[in-house]
PDB file of C-alpha atoms in Angstrom:
ATOM      1  CA  MET V   1       2.895 -26.007  66.728  1.00  0.00           C
ATOM      2  CA  ALA V   2       6.399 -26.528  65.424  1.00  0.00           C
ATOM      3  CA  THR V   3       5.047 -27.336  62.019  1.00  0.00           C
ATOM      4  CA  THR V   4       3.051 -24.121  61.930  1.00  0.00           C
ATOM      5  CA  THR V   5       6.110 -22.085  62.928  1.00  0.00           C
ATOM      6  CA  GLN V   6       8.155 -23.691  60.114  1.00  0.00           C
ATOM      7  CA  ALA V   7       5.454 -22.929  57.569  1.00  0.00           C
ATOM      8  CA  GLU V   8       5.245 -19.316  58.645  1.00  0.00           C
ATOM      9  CA  ALA V   9       9.076 -19.101  58.366  1.00  0.00           C
ATOM     10  CA  VAL V  10       9.023 -20.454  54.808  1.00  0.00           C
ATOM     11  CA  LEU V  11       6.294 -17.985  53.818  1.00  0.00           C
ATOM     12  CA  ALA V  12       8.160 -15.156  55.383  1.00  0.00           C
ATOM     13  CA  GLU V  13      11.271 -15.863  53.359  1.00  0.00           C
ATOM     14  CA  PRO V  14      11.774 -13.497  50.403  1.00  0.00           C
ATOM     15  CA  PRO V  15      11.460 -15.005  46.885  1.00  0.00           C
ATOM     16  CA  PRO V  16      14.680 -16.019  45.086  1.00  0.00           C
ATOM     17  CA  ALA V  17      16.468 -13.048  43.688  1.00  0.00           C
ATOM     18  CA  GLY V  18      15.938 -12.671  39.989  1.00  0.00           C
ATOM     19  CA  PRO V  19      17.510 -10.324  37.473  1.00  0.00           C
ATOM     20  CA  ALA V  20      17.045  -6.718  38.318  1.00  0.00           C
ATOM     21  CA  LYS V  21      14.408  -4.820  36.326  1.00  0.00           C
ATOM     22  CA  GLY V  22      16.973  -2.279  35.202  1.00  0.00           C
ATOM     23  CA  THR V  23      19.189  -5.023  33.842  1.00  0.00           C
ATOM     24  CA  ARG V  24      16.304  -6.511  31.834  1.00  0.00           C
ATOM     25  CA  ILE V  25      15.456  -3.071  30.381  1.00  0.00           C
ATOM     26  CA  ARG V  26      19.063  -2.502  29.373  1.00  0.00           C
ATOM     27  CA  GLY V  27      19.235  -5.926  27.726  1.00  0.00           C
ATOM     28  CA  ASP V  28      16.027  -5.295  25.767  1.00  0.00           C
ATOM     29  CA  ARG V  29      17.384  -1.930  24.687  1.00  0.00           C
ATOM     30  CA  ARG V  30      20.621  -3.418  23.468  1.00  0.00           C
ATOM     31  CA  ARG V  31      18.767  -6.089  21.466  1.00  0.00           C
ATOM     32  CA  GLY V  32      16.502  -3.389  19.984  1.00  0.00           C
ATOM     33  CA  ILE V  33      19.498  -1.266  18.995  1.00  0.00           C
ATOM     34  CA  ALA V  34      21.218  -4.303  17.429  1.00  0.00           C
ATOM     35  CA  LEU V  35      18.075  -5.165  15.495  1.00  0.00           C
ATOM     36  CA  HIS V  36      17.693  -1.643  14.176  1.00  0.00           C
ATOM     37  CA  VAL V  37      21.333  -1.447  13.190  1.00  0.00           C
ATOM     38  CA  SER V  38      21.051  -4.728  11.317  1.00  0.00           C
ATOM     39  CA  LEU V  39      17.948  -3.545   9.481  1.00  0.00           C
ATOM     40  CA  LEU V  40      19.582  -0.238   8.656  1.00  0.00           C
ATOM     41  CA  PHE V  41      22.609  -2.083   7.233  1.00  0.00           C
ATOM     42  CA  GLY V  42      20.301  -4.308   5.128  1.00  0.00           C
ATOM     43  CA  VAL V  43      18.436  -1.273   3.764  1.00  0.00           C
ATOM     44  CA  LEU V  44      21.686   0.509   2.842  1.00  0.00           C
ATOM     45  CA  LEU V  45      23.045  -2.676   1.193  1.00  0.00           C
ATOM     46  CA  SER V  46      19.806  -3.121  -0.823  1.00  0.00           C
ATOM     47  CA  ALA V  47      19.612   0.544  -1.834  1.00  0.00           C
ATOM     48  CA  PHE V  48      23.266   0.853  -2.920  1.00  0.00           C
ATOM     49  CA  PRO V  49      22.710  -0.564  -6.495  1.00  0.00           C
ATOM     50  CA  PHE V  50      20.035   2.080  -7.070  1.00  0.00           C
ATOM     51  CA  TYR V  51      22.289   4.755  -5.709  1.00  0.00           C
ATOM     52  CA  TRP V  52      25.129   3.557  -7.909  1.00  0.00           C
ATOM     53  CA  ALA V  53      22.910   3.603 -10.981  1.00  0.00           C
ATOM     54  CA  VAL V  54      21.919   7.185 -10.294  1.00  0.00           C
ATOM     55  CA  ILE V  55      25.550   8.188  -9.779  1.00  0.00           C
ATOM     56  CA  MET V  56      26.615   6.522 -13.096  1.00  0.00           C
ATOM     57  CA  SER V  57      23.854   8.352 -14.931  1.00  0.00           C
ATOM     58  CA  THR V  58      25.530  11.664 -14.068  1.00  0.00           C
ATOM     59  CA  HIS V  59      29.002  10.728 -15.411  1.00  0.00           C
ATOM     60  CA  THR V  60      30.548   9.927 -18.747  1.00  0.00           C
ATOM     61  CA  SER V  61      31.822   6.429 -19.599  1.00  0.00           C
ATOM     62  CA  THR V  62      35.397   7.484 -18.921  1.00  0.00           C
ATOM     63  CA  GLU V  63      34.527   8.727 -15.463  1.00  0.00           C
ATOM     64  CA  ILE V  64      32.498   5.570 -14.694  1.00  0.00           C
ATOM     65  CA  PHE V  65      35.540   3.371 -15.281  1.00  0.00           C
ATOM     66  CA  SER V  66      38.001   5.669 -13.500  1.00  0.00           C
ATOM     67  CA  TYR V  67      39.805   4.599 -10.334  1.00  0.00           C
ATOM     68  CA  PRO V  68      39.046   5.208  -7.596  1.00  0.00           C
ATOM     69  CA  PRO V  69      35.349   5.069  -8.477  1.00  0.00           C
ATOM     70  CA  LYS V  70      33.337   8.245  -8.177  1.00  0.00           C
ATOM     71  CA  LEU V  71      30.725   7.974  -5.453  1.00  0.00           C
ATOM     72  CA  LEU V  72      29.317  11.484  -5.772  1.00  0.00           C
ATOM     73  CA  PRO V  73      27.023  12.875  -8.529  1.00  0.00           C
ATOM     74  CA  GLY V  74      28.647  14.353 -11.623  1.00  0.00           C
ATOM     75  CA  SER V  75      27.596  17.117 -13.959  1.00  0.00           C
ATOM     76  CA  HIS V  76      26.777  15.182 -17.196  1.00  0.00           C
ATOM     77  CA  PHE V  77      23.182  14.109 -16.464  1.00  0.00           C
ATOM     78  CA  GLY V  78      21.730  16.689 -18.858  1.00  0.00           C
ATOM     79  CA  GLU V  79      24.175  15.670 -21.573  1.00  0.00           C
ATOM     80  CA  ASN V  80      23.343  11.960 -21.126  1.00  0.00           C
ATOM     81  CA  LEU V  81      19.634  12.827 -21.149  1.00  0.00           C
ATOM     82  CA  SER V  82      19.968  14.695 -24.411  1.00  0.00           C
ATOM     83  CA  LYS V  83      21.874  11.776 -26.034  1.00  0.00           C
ATOM     84  CA  LEU V  84      19.215   9.349 -24.794  1.00  0.00           C
ATOM     85  CA  PHE V  85      16.305  11.284 -26.330  1.00  0.00           C
ATOM     86  CA  ASP V  86      18.258  11.691 -29.573  1.00  0.00           C
ATOM     87  CA  SER V  87      19.021   7.976 -29.817  1.00  0.00           C
ATOM     88  CA  ILE V  88      15.587   6.405 -29.147  1.00  0.00           C
ATOM     89  CA  ASP V  89      11.924   7.348 -28.894  1.00  0.00           C
ATOM     90  CA  PHE V  90      12.068   7.101 -25.134  1.00  0.00           C
ATOM     91  CA  PHE V  91       8.595   8.425 -24.287  1.00  0.00           C
ATOM     92  CA  GLY V  92       6.916   6.557 -27.134  1.00  0.00           C
ATOM     93  CA  SER V  93       8.437   3.269 -26.003  1.00  0.00           C
ATOM     94  CA  MET V  94       7.556   4.079 -22.384  1.00  0.00           C
ATOM     95  CA  LEU V  95       3.973   4.687 -23.384  1.00  0.00           C
ATOM     96  CA  ASN V  96       3.952   1.253 -25.124  1.00  0.00           C
ATOM     97  CA  SER V  97       5.285  -0.393 -21.966  1.00  0.00           C
ATOM     98  CA  LEU V  98       2.726   1.368 -19.822  1.00  0.00           C
ATOM     99  CA  LEU V  99      -0.104   0.277 -22.139  1.00  0.00           C
ATOM    100  CA  VAL V 100       1.013  -3.379 -22.024  1.00  0.00           C
ATOM    101  CA  ALA V 101       1.838  -3.462 -18.285  1.00  0.00           C
ATOM    102  CA  VAL V 102      -1.317  -1.751 -17.096  1.00  0.00           C
ATOM    103  CA  SER V 103      -3.582  -3.775 -19.409  1.00  0.00           C
ATOM    104  CA  VAL V 104      -2.020  -7.107 -18.454  1.00  0.00           C
ATOM    105  CA  THR V 105      -2.127  -6.216 -14.737  1.00  0.00           C
ATOM    106  CA  PHE V 106      -5.843  -5.455 -14.743  1.00  0.00           C
ATOM    107  CA  LEU V 107      -6.663  -8.556 -16.813  1.00  0.00           C
ATOM    108  CA  VAL V 108      -4.539 -10.798 -14.582  1.00  0.00           C
ATOM    109  CA  LEU V 109      -6.121  -9.393 -11.410  1.00  0.00           C
ATOM    110  CA  PHE V 110      -9.620 -10.063 -12.780  1.00  0.00           C
ATOM    111  CA  PHE V 111      -9.194 -13.478 -14.422  1.00  0.00           C
ATOM    112  CA  ASP V 112      -6.774 -14.960 -11.853  1.00  0.00           C
ATOM    113  CA  SER V 113      -8.834 -13.848  -8.853  1.00  0.00           C
ATOM    114  CA  LEU V 114     -12.051 -15.085 -10.468  1.00  0.00           C
ATOM    115  CA  ALA V 115     -10.564 -18.506 -11.247  1.00  0.00           C
ATOM    116  CA  ALA V 116      -8.934 -18.714  -7.804  1.00  0.00           C
ATOM    117  CA  PHE V 117     -12.239 -17.917  -6.143  1.00  0.00           C
ATOM    118  CA  VAL V 118     -13.828 -20.885  -7.923  1.00  0.00           C
ATOM    119  CA  PHE V 119     -10.961 -23.230  -7.059  1.00  0.00           C
ATOM    120  CA  ALA V 120     -10.857 -22.148  -3.418  1.00  0.00           C
ATOM    121  CA  LYS V 121     -14.488 -21.963  -2.395  1.00  0.00           C
ATOM    122  CA  PHE V 122     -16.539 -24.146  -4.774  1.00  0.00           C
ATOM    123  CA  ARG V 123     -16.777 -27.877  -5.279  1.00  0.00           C
ATOM    124  CA  PHE V 124     -17.334 -29.184  -8.798  1.00  0.00           C
ATOM    125  CA  PRO V 125     -16.440 -32.364 -10.743  1.00  0.00           C
ATOM    126  CA  GLY V 126     -12.832 -32.344 -12.055  1.00  0.00           C
ATOM    127  CA  ARG V 127     -11.703 -29.567  -9.747  1.00  0.00           C
ATOM    128  CA  ARG V 128      -8.562 -31.369  -8.541  1.00  0.00           C
ATOM    129  CA  THR V 129      -7.715 -32.567 -12.070  1.00  0.00           C
ATOM    130  CA  LEU V 130      -7.961 -29.057 -13.522  1.00  0.00           C
ATOM    131  CA  PHE V 131      -5.912 -27.599 -10.692  1.00  0.00           C
ATOM    132  CA  ALA V 132      -3.253 -30.257 -11.206  1.00  0.00           C
ATOM    133  CA  MET V 133      -3.094 -29.505 -14.920  1.00  0.00           C
ATOM    134  CA  MET V 134      -2.688 -25.815 -14.149  1.00  0.00           C
ATOM    135  CA  MET V 135       0.170 -26.530 -11.773  1.00  0.00           C
ATOM    136  CA  ALA V 136       1.834 -28.662 -14.443  1.00  0.00           C
ATOM    137  CA  ILE V 137       1.637 -25.670 -16.803  1.00  0.00           C
ATOM    138  CA  PHE V 138       3.094 -23.472 -14.046  1.00  0.00           C
ATOM    139  CA  MET V 139       6.199 -25.655 -13.965  1.00  0.00           C
ATOM    140  CA  VAL V 140       6.862 -25.409 -17.729  1.00  0.00           C
ATOM    141  CA  PRO V 141       9.436 -22.657 -18.564  1.00  0.00           C
ATOM    142  CA  ALA V 142       7.951 -19.829 -20.549  1.00  0.00           C
ATOM    143  CA  GLN V 143      10.767 -20.048 -23.119  1.00  0.00           C
ATOM    144  CA  LEU V 144       9.385 -23.409 -24.337  1.00  0.00           C
ATOM    145  CA  ALA V 145       6.118 -21.762 -25.334  1.00  0.00           C
ATOM    146  CA  ALA V 146       7.726 -18.974 -27.387  1.00  0.00           C
ATOM    147  CA  ILE V 147       7.634 -20.775 -30.737  1.00  0.00           C
ATOM    148  CA  PRO V 148       4.097 -22.166 -30.607  1.00  0.00           C
ATOM    149  CA  GLN V 149       2.913 -18.828 -29.136  1.00  0.00           C
ATOM    150  CA  PHE V 150       4.521 -16.978 -32.014  1.00  0.00           C
ATOM    151  CA  VAL V 151       2.828 -19.321 -34.542  1.00  0.00           C
ATOM    152  CA  ILE V 152      -0.590 -18.782 -32.937  1.00  0.00           C
ATOM    153  CA  MET V 153      -0.106 -14.996 -32.888  1.00  0.00           C
ATOM    154  CA  ALA V 154       0.973 -15.064 -36.533  1.00  0.00           C
ATOM    155  CA  LYS V 155      -2.125 -17.067 -37.542  1.00  0.00           C
ATOM    156  CA  LEU V 156      -4.312 -14.516 -35.756  1.00  0.00           C
ATOM    157  CA  GLY V 157      -2.502 -11.650 -37.421  1.00  0.00           C
ATOM    158  CA  TRP V 158      -1.406 -10.063 -34.172  1.00  0.00           C
ATOM    159  CA  ILE V 159       2.371 -10.099 -34.718  1.00  0.00           C
ATOM    160  CA  GLY V 160       3.685  -6.540 -34.569  1.00  0.00           C
ATOM    161  CA  SER V 161       0.799  -5.204 -32.430  1.00  0.00           C
ATOM    162  CA  MET V 162       0.461  -4.803 -28.683  1.00  0.00           C
ATOM    163  CA  THR V 163      -2.332  -7.397 -28.729  1.00  0.00           C
ATOM    164  CA  SER V 164       0.348 -10.101 -29.096  1.00  0.00           C
ATOM    165  CA  LEU V 165       1.794  -9.004 -25.742  1.00  0.00           C
ATOM    166  CA  ILE V 166      -1.483  -8.435 -23.846  1.00  0.00           C
ATOM    167  CA  VAL V 167      -3.738 -11.373 -24.716  1.00  0.00           C
ATOM    168  CA  PRO V 168      -1.269 -14.256 -24.015  1.00  0.00           C
ATOM    169  CA  ALA V 169      -0.414 -12.769 -20.591  1.00  0.00           C
ATOM    170  CA  ALA V 170      -4.038 -11.990 -19.525  1.00  0.00           C
ATOM    171  CA  ALA V 171      -3.995 -14.951 -17.084  1.00  0.00           C
ATOM    172  CA  ASN V 172      -1.226 -17.050 -15.590  1.00  0.00           C
ATOM    173  CA  ALA V 173      -0.889 -20.086 -13.356  1.00  0.00           C
ATOM    174  CA  PHE V 174       1.085 -18.371 -10.623  1.00  0.00           C
ATOM    175  CA  GLY V 175      -1.575 -15.760 -10.053  1.00  0.00           C
ATOM    176  CA  ILE V 176      -4.332 -18.376  -9.795  1.00  0.00           C
ATOM    177  CA  PHE V 177      -2.238 -20.468  -7.415  1.00  0.00           C
ATOM    178  CA  TRP V 178      -1.326 -17.467  -5.276  1.00  0.00           C
ATOM    179  CA  MET V 179      -4.872 -16.099  -4.995  1.00  0.00           C
ATOM    180  CA  ARG V 180      -6.311 -19.570  -4.355  1.00  0.00           C
ATOM    181  CA  GLN V 181      -4.012 -20.101  -1.438  1.00  0.00           C
ATOM    182  CA  TYR V 182      -4.801 -16.618  -0.109  1.00  0.00           C
ATOM    183  CA  MET V 183      -8.511 -17.015  -0.478  1.00  0.00           C
ATOM    184  CA  LYS V 184      -8.616 -20.369   1.256  1.00  0.00           C
ATOM    185  CA  GLY V 185      -7.426 -18.764   4.457  1.00  0.00           C
ATOM    186  CA  ALA V 186      -8.904 -15.276   4.133  1.00  0.00           C
ATOM    187  CA  ILE V 187     -12.505 -15.950   2.996  1.00  0.00           C
ATOM    188  CA  HIS V 188     -14.545 -17.861   5.625  1.00  0.00           C
ATOM    189  CA  ASP V 189     -17.320 -20.095   4.485  1.00  0.00           C
ATOM    190  CA  GLU V 190     -19.695 -18.339   6.916  1.00  0.00           C
ATOM    191  CA  LEU V 191     -19.419 -15.134   4.861  1.00  0.00           C
ATOM    192  CA  LEU V 192     -20.407 -16.942   1.700  1.00  0.00           C
ATOM    193  CA  ASP V 193     -23.283 -18.763   3.457  1.00  0.00           C
ATOM    194  CA  ALA V 194     -24.596 -15.460   4.829  1.00  0.00           C
ATOM    195  CA  SER V 195     -24.408 -13.884   1.360  1.00  0.00           C
ATOM    196  CA  LYS V 196     -26.329 -16.803  -0.120  1.00  0.00           C
ATOM    197  CA  ILE V 197     -29.065 -16.341   2.485  1.00  0.00           C
ATOM    198  CA  ASP V 198     -29.215 -12.695   1.421  1.00  0.00           C
ATOM    199  CA  GLY V 199     -29.788 -13.826  -2.139  1.00  0.00           C
ATOM    200  CA  ALA V 200     -26.323 -13.015  -3.593  1.00  0.00           C
ATOM    201  CA  GLY V 201     -25.324 -14.855  -6.702  1.00  0.00           C
ATOM    202  CA  PHE V 202     -21.877 -15.944  -7.771  1.00  0.00           C
ATOM    203  CA  LEU V 203     -20.758 -12.592  -9.171  1.00  0.00           C
ATOM    204  CA  ARG V 204     -22.098 -10.656  -6.193  1.00  0.00           C
ATOM    205  CA  GLN V 205     -20.244 -12.992  -3.842  1.00  0.00           C
ATOM    206  CA  TYR V 206     -17.090 -12.534  -5.877  1.00  0.00           C
ATOM    207  CA  TRP V 207     -17.365  -8.729  -6.101  1.00  0.00           C
ATOM    208  CA  HIS V 208     -18.824  -7.775  -2.713  1.00  0.00           C
ATOM    209  CA  VAL V 209     -17.574 -10.541  -0.445  1.00  0.00           C
ATOM    210  CA  ALA V 210     -14.324 -11.975  -1.829  1.00  0.00           C
ATOM    211  CA  LEU V 211     -12.517  -9.001  -3.380  1.00  0.00           C
ATOM    212  CA  PRO V 212     -12.732  -6.640  -0.324  1.00  0.00           C
ATOM    213  CA  VAL V 213     -11.200  -9.370   1.824  1.00  0.00           C
ATOM    214  CA  VAL V 214      -8.289 -10.265  -0.406  1.00  0.00           C
ATOM    215  CA  ARG V 215      -7.126  -6.765  -1.402  1.00  0.00           C
ATOM    216  CA  PRO V 216      -3.652  -7.265   0.111  1.00  0.00           C
ATOM    217  CA  GLY V 217      -3.203 -10.375  -2.006  1.00  0.00           C
ATOM    218  CA  LEU V 218      -4.426  -8.526  -5.089  1.00  0.00           C
ATOM    219  CA  ALA V 219      -2.001  -5.660  -4.369  1.00  0.00           C
ATOM    220  CA  PHE V 220       0.929  -8.084  -4.229  1.00  0.00           C
ATOM    221  CA  LEU V 221      -0.130  -9.823  -7.431  1.00  0.00           C
ATOM    222  CA  GLY V 222      -0.605  -6.449  -9.142  1.00  0.00           C
ATOM    223  CA  ILE V 223       2.918  -5.309  -8.217  1.00  0.00           C
ATOM    224  CA  PHE V 224       4.390  -8.635  -9.261  1.00  0.00           C
ATOM    225  CA  THR V 225       2.548  -8.637 -12.592  1.00  0.00           C
ATOM    226  CA  PHE V 226       3.322  -5.012 -13.445  1.00  0.00           C
ATOM    227  CA  MET V 227       7.044  -5.448 -12.698  1.00  0.00           C
ATOM    228  CA  GLY V 228       7.156  -8.647 -14.755  1.00  0.00           C
ATOM    229  CA  GLN V 229       5.534  -7.040 -17.803  1.00  0.00           C
ATOM    230  CA  TRP V 230       7.503  -3.842 -17.469  1.00  0.00           C
ATOM    231  CA  ASN V 231      10.841  -5.703 -17.404  1.00  0.00           C
ATOM    232  CA  ASP V 232       9.871  -8.276 -20.037  1.00  0.00           C
ATOM    233  CA  TYR V 233      12.364  -8.287 -22.895  1.00  0.00           C
ATOM    234  CA  ALA V 234      12.418 -11.593 -24.763  1.00  0.00           C
ATOM    235  CA  TRP V 235       8.799 -11.870 -25.928  1.00  0.00           C
ATOM    236  CA  PRO V 236       8.420  -8.179 -27.011  1.00  0.00           C
ATOM    237  CA  LEU V 237      11.692  -8.528 -28.921  1.00  0.00           C
ATOM    238  CA  ILE V 238      10.195 -11.504 -30.788  1.00  0.00           C
ATOM    239  CA  ALA V 239       6.615 -10.309 -31.264  1.00  0.00           C
ATOM    240  CA  LEU V 240       7.083  -6.634 -32.073  1.00  0.00           C
ATOM    241  CA  THR V 241       8.629  -6.805 -35.490  1.00  0.00           C
ATOM    242  CA  ASN V 242       8.324  -3.075 -36.175  1.00  0.00           C
ATOM    243  CA  PRO V 243      11.388  -1.384 -34.628  1.00  0.00           C
ATOM    244  CA  ASP V 244       9.459   1.838 -34.282  1.00  0.00           C
ATOM    245  CA  ASN V 245       6.757   0.183 -32.135  1.00  0.00           C
ATOM    246  CA  VAL V 246       8.700  -1.441 -29.285  1.00  0.00           C
ATOM    247  CA  THR V 247       8.506  -1.463 -25.511  1.00  0.00           C
ATOM    248  CA  LEU V 248      10.960   0.413 -23.313  1.00  0.00           C
ATOM    249  CA  GLN V 249      13.215  -2.537 -22.488  1.00  0.00           C
ATOM    250  CA  VAL V 250      13.700  -3.331 -26.181  1.00  0.00           C
ATOM    251  CA  ALA V 251      14.326   0.315 -26.911  1.00  0.00           C
ATOM    252  CA  LEU V 252      16.951   0.540 -24.166  1.00  0.00           C
ATOM    253  CA  SER V 253      18.745  -2.470 -25.597  1.00  0.00           C
ATOM    254  CA  GLN V 254      19.230  -0.523 -28.816  1.00  0.00           C
ATOM    255  CA  LEU V 255      21.519   1.896 -26.981  1.00  0.00           C
ATOM    256  CA  ASN V 256      24.294  -0.596 -27.008  1.00  0.00           C
ATOM    257  CA  GLY V 257      26.653   0.504 -29.824  1.00  0.00           C
ATOM    258  CA  VAL V 258      24.525   3.407 -31.036  1.00  0.00           C
ATOM    259  CA  HIS V 259      27.576   5.655 -31.081  1.00  0.00           C
ATOM    260  CA  GLY V 260      30.103   3.046 -32.159  1.00  0.00           C
ATOM    261  CA  THR V 261      30.964   2.190 -28.555  1.00  0.00           C
ATOM    262  CA  THR V 262      28.514   1.851 -25.728  1.00  0.00           C
ATOM    263  CA  ASP V 263      27.956   5.084 -23.813  1.00  0.00           C
ATOM    264  CA  TYR V 264      27.300   3.688 -20.352  1.00  0.00           C
ATOM    265  CA  GLY V 265      26.387   6.997 -18.932  1.00  0.00           C
ATOM    266  CA  MET V 266      23.559   7.358 -21.468  1.00  0.00           C
ATOM    267  CA  VAL V 267      22.538   3.702 -20.911  1.00  0.00           C
ATOM    268  CA  MET V 268      22.342   4.215 -17.121  1.00  0.00           C
ATOM    269  CA  THR V 269      20.336   7.383 -17.603  1.00  0.00           C
ATOM    270  CA  GLY V 270      17.746   5.402 -19.491  1.00  0.00           C
ATOM    271  CA  ALA V 271      17.808   2.632 -16.921  1.00  0.00           C
ATOM    272  CA  VAL V 272      17.258   5.156 -14.054  1.00  0.00           C
ATOM    273  CA  LEU V 273      14.310   6.760 -15.859  1.00  0.00           C
ATOM    274  CA  ALA V 274      12.828   3.328 -16.488  1.00  0.00           C
ATOM    275  CA  LEU V 275      12.840   2.635 -12.765  1.00  0.00           C
ATOM    276  CA  VAL V 276      10.537   5.580 -11.932  1.00  0.00           C
ATOM    277  CA  PRO V 277       7.194   3.902 -12.909  1.00  0.00           C
ATOM    278  CA  LEU V 278       8.188   0.775 -10.972  1.00  0.00           C
ATOM    279  CA  LEU V 279       8.923   2.778  -7.830  1.00  0.00           C
ATOM    280  CA  ILE V 280       5.575   4.592  -8.148  1.00  0.00           C
ATOM    281  CA  VAL V 281       3.596   1.319  -8.561  1.00  0.00           C
ATOM    282  CA  PHE V 282       5.511  -0.320  -5.715  1.00  0.00           C
ATOM    283  CA  ALA V 283       4.851   2.633  -3.416  1.00  0.00           C
ATOM    284  CA  ILE V 284       1.079   2.582  -4.204  1.00  0.00           C
ATOM    285  CA  GLY V 285       0.773  -1.172  -3.893  1.00  0.00           C
ATOM    286  CA  ALA V 286       2.837  -1.435  -0.673  1.00  0.00           C
ATOM    287  CA  ARG V 287       0.729   1.335   0.908  1.00  0.00           C
ATOM    288  CA  GLN V 288      -2.420  -0.614  -0.002  1.00  0.00           C
ATOM    289  CA  ILE V 289      -1.055  -3.802   1.499  1.00  0.00           C
ATOM    290  CA  ILE V 290      -0.077  -2.114   4.762  1.00  0.00           C
ATOM    291  CA  ALA V 291      -3.373  -0.206   5.071  1.00  0.00           C
ATOM    292  CA  ASP V 292      -5.539  -3.294   4.460  1.00  0.00           C
ATOM    293  CA  LEU V 293      -3.462  -5.421   6.847  1.00  0.00           C
ATOM    294  CA  GLY V 294      -3.874  -2.756   9.466  1.00  0.00           C
ATOM    295  CA  LYS V 295      -7.649  -2.682   8.971  1.00  0.00           C
ATOM    296  CA  GLY V 296      -7.776  -6.450   9.281  1.00  0.00           C
ATOM    297  CA  ALA V 297      -5.819  -6.334  12.536  1.00  0.00           C
ATOM    298  CA  ILE V 298      -8.198  -3.745  13.988  1.00  0.00           C
ATOM    299  CA  ARG V 299     -11.242  -5.851  12.965  1.00  0.00           C
TER     300      ARG V 299
END
C-alpha cells in the first residue's frame, strides 16, 4: 500500500520546468534576425563592386580619382557613351561575342551531357581508362594548349574566323565531369530499365529520360559556359587576327590609351554595358534552377 502511494505521488509531481515557450520564440526570432542581417550584409558587400562600376561610368577620370570619392551618380554617362561608340565598334564586337558564347554554350550542353550520360549510366570496356584520361586533360592549364591549338587552327585555315573560337570549345572536361556526377545521383536505373521495356533506344533515353531530370545541372553548366566564353580574352586575342572582327573583351582592351591617356569613365561605361548580357543569362538560368528544384521537391 505504501509503495502504491509513493508511485501515485511521483506521477502527480509536475514535470521539470523547462524554458518558457515565449523565451524559445524570442530566441528563435533573434537568431532569424541575426541571420537575415548577415545575409543582407553579404549581399550589399557583393553588390558594391557593381554599384561602384555604375557610379564610375557616370563620371570623368578626374572625378573618379578625386578625394573624397564620389558615391553618387554623375552627369557624364552620355558623354562617356558617345566616346565609347566613337572609339570602338561596340555593337559589332558584342554581336561577335554573343555568336561565340551562345554557339559554344549549346554545343557544350549537348556534347558534355551526352558524354556524361554514357559515363554515368553505361558499362563498356575501357570506361574507367577513358574517364581517367579526361580528368588528366582537365588538370592541364588551358594556356599550355594555346600554341598547338593555334597551329591546328592555322592548318585548317580557321585563324581569323569565329570557327577558331567555337569548335575548340565545343566540349570540355569540366562539363563532362560535372554532368556525370550530377547524373549518377539524379537518374535512377529504374527509369532507364522502364524505358528499355517500353522500347526506347539510347537517344530516346537520353532525350526523354535523362535531360528532363538534369535540367538544373544543365542550367548551371550553361551559365558557367556562357560566362566563361563571354569573358574570354586571351584566345580571341590570339586567334582573331583581324582587328575589325574581334570579340567584346578584346575591343574593350583597345580603349586603353585611345585618347593618349586612359579615359576610365569611358572604360567603365563599356564594362557596365558588357555586364548586361551576363546578368540576363544569369537571371534566366537561376530561375530555371530554382523552378526545377522546386518541382523535384514537390514530386
